[in-house]
Short mmCIF file of C-alpha atoms and ligand atoms in Angstrom, two decimals:
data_model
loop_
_atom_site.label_atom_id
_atom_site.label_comp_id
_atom_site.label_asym_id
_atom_site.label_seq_id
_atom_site.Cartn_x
_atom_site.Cartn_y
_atom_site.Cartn_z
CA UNK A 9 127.11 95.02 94.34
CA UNK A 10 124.15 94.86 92.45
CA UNK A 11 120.98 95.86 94.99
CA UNK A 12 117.87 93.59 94.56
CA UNK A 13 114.45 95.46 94.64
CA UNK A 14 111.48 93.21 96.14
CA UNK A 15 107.81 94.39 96.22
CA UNK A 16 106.14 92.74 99.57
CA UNK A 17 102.84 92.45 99.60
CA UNK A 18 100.33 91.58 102.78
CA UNK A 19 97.41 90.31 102.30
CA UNK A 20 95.29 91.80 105.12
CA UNK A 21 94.24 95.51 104.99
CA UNK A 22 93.99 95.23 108.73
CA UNK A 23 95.22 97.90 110.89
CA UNK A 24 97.82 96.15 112.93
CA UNK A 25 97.85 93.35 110.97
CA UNK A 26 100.37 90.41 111.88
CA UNK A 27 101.53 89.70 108.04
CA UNK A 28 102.01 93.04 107.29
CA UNK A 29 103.87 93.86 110.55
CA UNK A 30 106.10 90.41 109.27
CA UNK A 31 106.75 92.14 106.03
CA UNK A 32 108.02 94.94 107.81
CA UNK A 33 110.24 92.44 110.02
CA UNK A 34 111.80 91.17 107.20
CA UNK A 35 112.68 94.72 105.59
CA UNK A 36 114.69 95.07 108.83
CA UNK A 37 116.04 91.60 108.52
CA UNK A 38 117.22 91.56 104.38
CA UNK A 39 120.63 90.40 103.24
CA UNK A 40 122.28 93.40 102.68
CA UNK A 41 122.13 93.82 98.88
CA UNK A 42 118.18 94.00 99.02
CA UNK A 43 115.75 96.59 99.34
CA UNK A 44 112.06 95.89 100.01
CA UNK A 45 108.83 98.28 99.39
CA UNK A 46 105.83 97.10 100.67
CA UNK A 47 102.52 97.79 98.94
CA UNK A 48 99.63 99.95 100.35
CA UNK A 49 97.58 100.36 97.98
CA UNK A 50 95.81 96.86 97.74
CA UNK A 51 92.35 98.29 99.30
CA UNK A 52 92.42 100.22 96.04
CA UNK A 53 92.57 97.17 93.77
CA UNK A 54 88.92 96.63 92.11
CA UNK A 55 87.48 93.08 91.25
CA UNK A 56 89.21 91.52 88.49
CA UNK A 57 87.19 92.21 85.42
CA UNK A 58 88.43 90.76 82.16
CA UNK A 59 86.38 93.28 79.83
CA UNK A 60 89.13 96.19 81.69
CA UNK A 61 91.97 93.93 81.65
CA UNK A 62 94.24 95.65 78.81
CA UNK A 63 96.39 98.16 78.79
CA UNK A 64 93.98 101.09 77.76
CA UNK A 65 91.23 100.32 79.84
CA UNK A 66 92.72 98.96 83.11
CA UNK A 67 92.49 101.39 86.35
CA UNK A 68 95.54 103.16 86.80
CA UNK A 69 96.33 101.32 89.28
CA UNK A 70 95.93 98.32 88.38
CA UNK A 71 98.62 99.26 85.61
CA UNK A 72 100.79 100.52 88.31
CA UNK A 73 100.28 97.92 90.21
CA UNK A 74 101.33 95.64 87.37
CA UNK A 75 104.59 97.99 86.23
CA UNK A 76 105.40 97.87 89.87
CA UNK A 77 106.22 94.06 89.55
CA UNK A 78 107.38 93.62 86.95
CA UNK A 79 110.31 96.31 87.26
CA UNK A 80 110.58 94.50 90.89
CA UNK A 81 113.65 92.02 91.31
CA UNK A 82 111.45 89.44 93.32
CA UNK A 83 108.12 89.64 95.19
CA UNK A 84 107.32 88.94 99.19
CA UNK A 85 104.03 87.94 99.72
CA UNK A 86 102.86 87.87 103.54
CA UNK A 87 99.26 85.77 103.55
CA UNK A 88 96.84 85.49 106.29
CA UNK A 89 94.46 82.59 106.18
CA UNK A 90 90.49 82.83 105.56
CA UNK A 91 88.22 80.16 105.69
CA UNK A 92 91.69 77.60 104.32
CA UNK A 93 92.37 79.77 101.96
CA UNK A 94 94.00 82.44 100.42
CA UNK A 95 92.00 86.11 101.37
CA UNK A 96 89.75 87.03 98.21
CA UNK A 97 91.64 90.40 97.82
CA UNK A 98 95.23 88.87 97.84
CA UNK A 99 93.61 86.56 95.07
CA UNK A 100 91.67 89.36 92.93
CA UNK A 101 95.18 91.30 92.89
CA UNK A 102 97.25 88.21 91.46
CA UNK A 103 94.78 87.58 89.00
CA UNK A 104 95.49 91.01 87.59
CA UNK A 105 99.05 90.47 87.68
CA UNK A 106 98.57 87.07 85.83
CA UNK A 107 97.83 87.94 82.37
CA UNK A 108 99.29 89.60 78.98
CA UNK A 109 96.10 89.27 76.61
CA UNK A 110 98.04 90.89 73.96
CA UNK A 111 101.39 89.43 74.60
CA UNK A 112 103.31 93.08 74.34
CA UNK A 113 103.39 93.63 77.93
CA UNK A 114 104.87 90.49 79.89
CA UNK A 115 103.01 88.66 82.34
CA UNK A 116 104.16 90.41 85.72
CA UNK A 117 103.86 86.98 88.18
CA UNK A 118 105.40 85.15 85.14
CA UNK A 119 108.97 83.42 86.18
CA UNK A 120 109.13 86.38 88.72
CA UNK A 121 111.01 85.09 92.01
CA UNK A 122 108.82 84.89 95.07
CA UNK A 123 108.82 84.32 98.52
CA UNK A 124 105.71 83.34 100.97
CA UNK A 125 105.03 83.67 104.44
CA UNK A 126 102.38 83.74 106.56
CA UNK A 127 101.06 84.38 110.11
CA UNK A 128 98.18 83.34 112.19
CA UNK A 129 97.16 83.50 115.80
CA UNK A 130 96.00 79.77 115.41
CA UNK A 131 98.63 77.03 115.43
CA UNK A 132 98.51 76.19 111.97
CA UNK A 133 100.39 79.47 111.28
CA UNK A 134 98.45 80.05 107.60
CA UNK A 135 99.56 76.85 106.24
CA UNK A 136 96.44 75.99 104.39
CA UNK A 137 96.49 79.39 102.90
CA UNK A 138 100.02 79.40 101.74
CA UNK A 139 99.63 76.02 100.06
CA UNK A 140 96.52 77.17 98.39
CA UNK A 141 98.89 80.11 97.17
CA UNK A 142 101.89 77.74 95.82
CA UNK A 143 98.72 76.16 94.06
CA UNK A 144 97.67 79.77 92.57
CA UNK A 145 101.68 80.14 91.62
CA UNK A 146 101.87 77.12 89.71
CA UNK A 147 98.65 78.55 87.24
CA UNK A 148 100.70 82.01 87.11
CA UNK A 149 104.16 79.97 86.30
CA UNK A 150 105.58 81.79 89.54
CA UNK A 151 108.85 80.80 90.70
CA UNK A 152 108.52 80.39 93.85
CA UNK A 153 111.03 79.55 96.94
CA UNK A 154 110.07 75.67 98.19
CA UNK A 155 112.09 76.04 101.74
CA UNK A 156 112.51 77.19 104.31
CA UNK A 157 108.73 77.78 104.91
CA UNK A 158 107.51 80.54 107.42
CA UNK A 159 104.70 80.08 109.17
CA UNK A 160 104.57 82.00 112.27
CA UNK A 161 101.67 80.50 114.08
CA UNK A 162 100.31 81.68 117.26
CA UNK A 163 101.56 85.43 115.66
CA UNK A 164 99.84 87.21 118.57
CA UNK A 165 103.15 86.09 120.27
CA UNK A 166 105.59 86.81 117.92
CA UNK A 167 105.31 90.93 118.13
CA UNK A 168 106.07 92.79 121.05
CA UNK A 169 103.91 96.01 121.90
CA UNK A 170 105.59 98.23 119.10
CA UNK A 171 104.79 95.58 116.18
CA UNK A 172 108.74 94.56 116.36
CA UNK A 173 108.99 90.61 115.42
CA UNK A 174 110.39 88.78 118.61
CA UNK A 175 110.60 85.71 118.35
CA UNK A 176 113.79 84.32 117.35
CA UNK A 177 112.83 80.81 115.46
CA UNK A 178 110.80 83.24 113.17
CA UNK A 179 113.72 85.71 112.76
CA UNK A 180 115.85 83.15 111.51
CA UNK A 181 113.44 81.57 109.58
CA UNK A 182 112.71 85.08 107.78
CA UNK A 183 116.11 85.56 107.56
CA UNK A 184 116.18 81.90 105.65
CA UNK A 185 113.52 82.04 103.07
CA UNK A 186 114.96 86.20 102.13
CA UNK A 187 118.54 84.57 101.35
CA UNK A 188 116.50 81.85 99.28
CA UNK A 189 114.93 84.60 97.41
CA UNK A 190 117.95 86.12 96.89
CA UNK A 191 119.69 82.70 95.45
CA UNK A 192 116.20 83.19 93.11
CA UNK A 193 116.74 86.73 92.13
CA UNK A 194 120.79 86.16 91.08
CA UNK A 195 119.61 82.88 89.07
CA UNK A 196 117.19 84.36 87.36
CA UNK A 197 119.61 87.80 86.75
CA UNK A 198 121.96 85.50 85.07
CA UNK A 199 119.65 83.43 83.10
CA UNK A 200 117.90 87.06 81.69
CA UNK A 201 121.47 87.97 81.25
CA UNK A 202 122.69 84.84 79.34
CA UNK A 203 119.36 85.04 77.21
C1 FNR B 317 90.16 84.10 109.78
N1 FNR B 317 91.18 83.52 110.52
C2 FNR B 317 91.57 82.23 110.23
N2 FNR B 317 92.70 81.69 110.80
C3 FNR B 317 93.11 80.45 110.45
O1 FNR B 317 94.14 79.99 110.94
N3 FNR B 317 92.40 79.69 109.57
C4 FNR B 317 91.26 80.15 108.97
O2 FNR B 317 90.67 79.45 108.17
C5 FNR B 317 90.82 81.47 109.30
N4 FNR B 317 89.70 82.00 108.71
C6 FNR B 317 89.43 83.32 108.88
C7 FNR B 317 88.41 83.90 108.10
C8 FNR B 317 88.18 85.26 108.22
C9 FNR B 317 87.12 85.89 107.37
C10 FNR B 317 88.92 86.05 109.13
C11 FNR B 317 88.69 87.54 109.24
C12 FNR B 317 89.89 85.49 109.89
C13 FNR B 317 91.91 84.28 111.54
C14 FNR B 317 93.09 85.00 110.95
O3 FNR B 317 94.16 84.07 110.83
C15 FNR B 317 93.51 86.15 111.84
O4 FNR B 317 92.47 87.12 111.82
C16 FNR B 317 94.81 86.75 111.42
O5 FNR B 317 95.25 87.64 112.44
C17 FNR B 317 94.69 87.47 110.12
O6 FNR B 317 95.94 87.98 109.72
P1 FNR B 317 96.36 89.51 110.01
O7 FNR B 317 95.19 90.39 109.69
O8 FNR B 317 96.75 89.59 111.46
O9 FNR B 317 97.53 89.74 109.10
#
């Protein structure tokens, strides 16, 4: 069986934050032909600036960053909301992973299969934000999972003291939307294959 590697990304740089602790749920809750890393180094992504934005003159991690996903199988992005919206460093780091000014290198969010969640202690559970984010994935050409959706609202009841995720609805719903990404990743296997 052919494992499926998917880079998760969270969207807060908060210490005990609730999206990252989800992305961490859902590495214990993957079908079992999938492995998922989850990114730390997004506090080290600088502002997008599209002077830098080729291969010679990007930060170094920016271009890791980029090899990262595009070697990755699928992507798992965990958003918090700000202000309705998707947070400004979630943002700055897809717009680096949008491009391919010279066409050589591949546009990394291009066709790539994705999954989003989302938590919030309110009880709109991120929703704004992640539909601001399906937005951002249609300019990127994303392919993105439509359903289920997870929004875990009122997150500061979903963890229990150690960070562990709960709350069953959510579980299954996490459970859901990683088996749609996996239906994603196999399509889009066979279609590179067929190709
Ligand atoms: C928020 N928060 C928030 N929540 C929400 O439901 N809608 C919103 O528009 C906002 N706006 C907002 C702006 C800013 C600047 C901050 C810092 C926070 C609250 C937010 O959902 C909450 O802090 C979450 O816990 C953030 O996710 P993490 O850090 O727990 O993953």
């Amino acid at each position: 069986m052919t494992v499926s590697k998917v880079f998760a990304i969270s969207g807060s740089l908060r210490a005990g934050s609730h999206n990252t602790l989800l992305l961490h749920a859902a590495r214990k809750f993957t079908p079992g032909d999938m492995e998922i890393e989850i990114f730390d180094g997004l506090r080290e992504i600088p502002p997008y600036d599209r002077d830098l934005d080729n291969p010679e003159d990007r930060p170094a991690v920016v271009n890791d960053l980029r090899r990262r996903v595009l070697e990755a199988d699928g992507l798992l992005i965990a958003t918090p909301e700000y202000n309705h919206s998707v947070p400004g460093v979630l943002k700055n780091a897809i717009d680096w992973l949008s491009t391919d000014w010279s066409g050589t290198e591949g546009r990394p969010l291009h066709r790539k299969p994705t999954a989003v969640v989302g938590a919030a202690p309110a009880n709109l559970g991120s929703v704004r934000a992640q539909l601001a984010l399906r937005q951002v994935f249609a300019g990127t050409e994303t392919d993105v999972v439509v359903k289920p959706e997870v929004l875990v609202f009122r997150s500061h009841e979903r963890f229990d003291a150690e960070g562990n995720l709960t709350d069953e609805t959510a579980v299954g719903l996490l459970q859901g939307i990683l088996t749609a990404l996996q239906d994603k990743i196999d399509a889009d296997r066979a279609r590179r294959q067929a190709a």
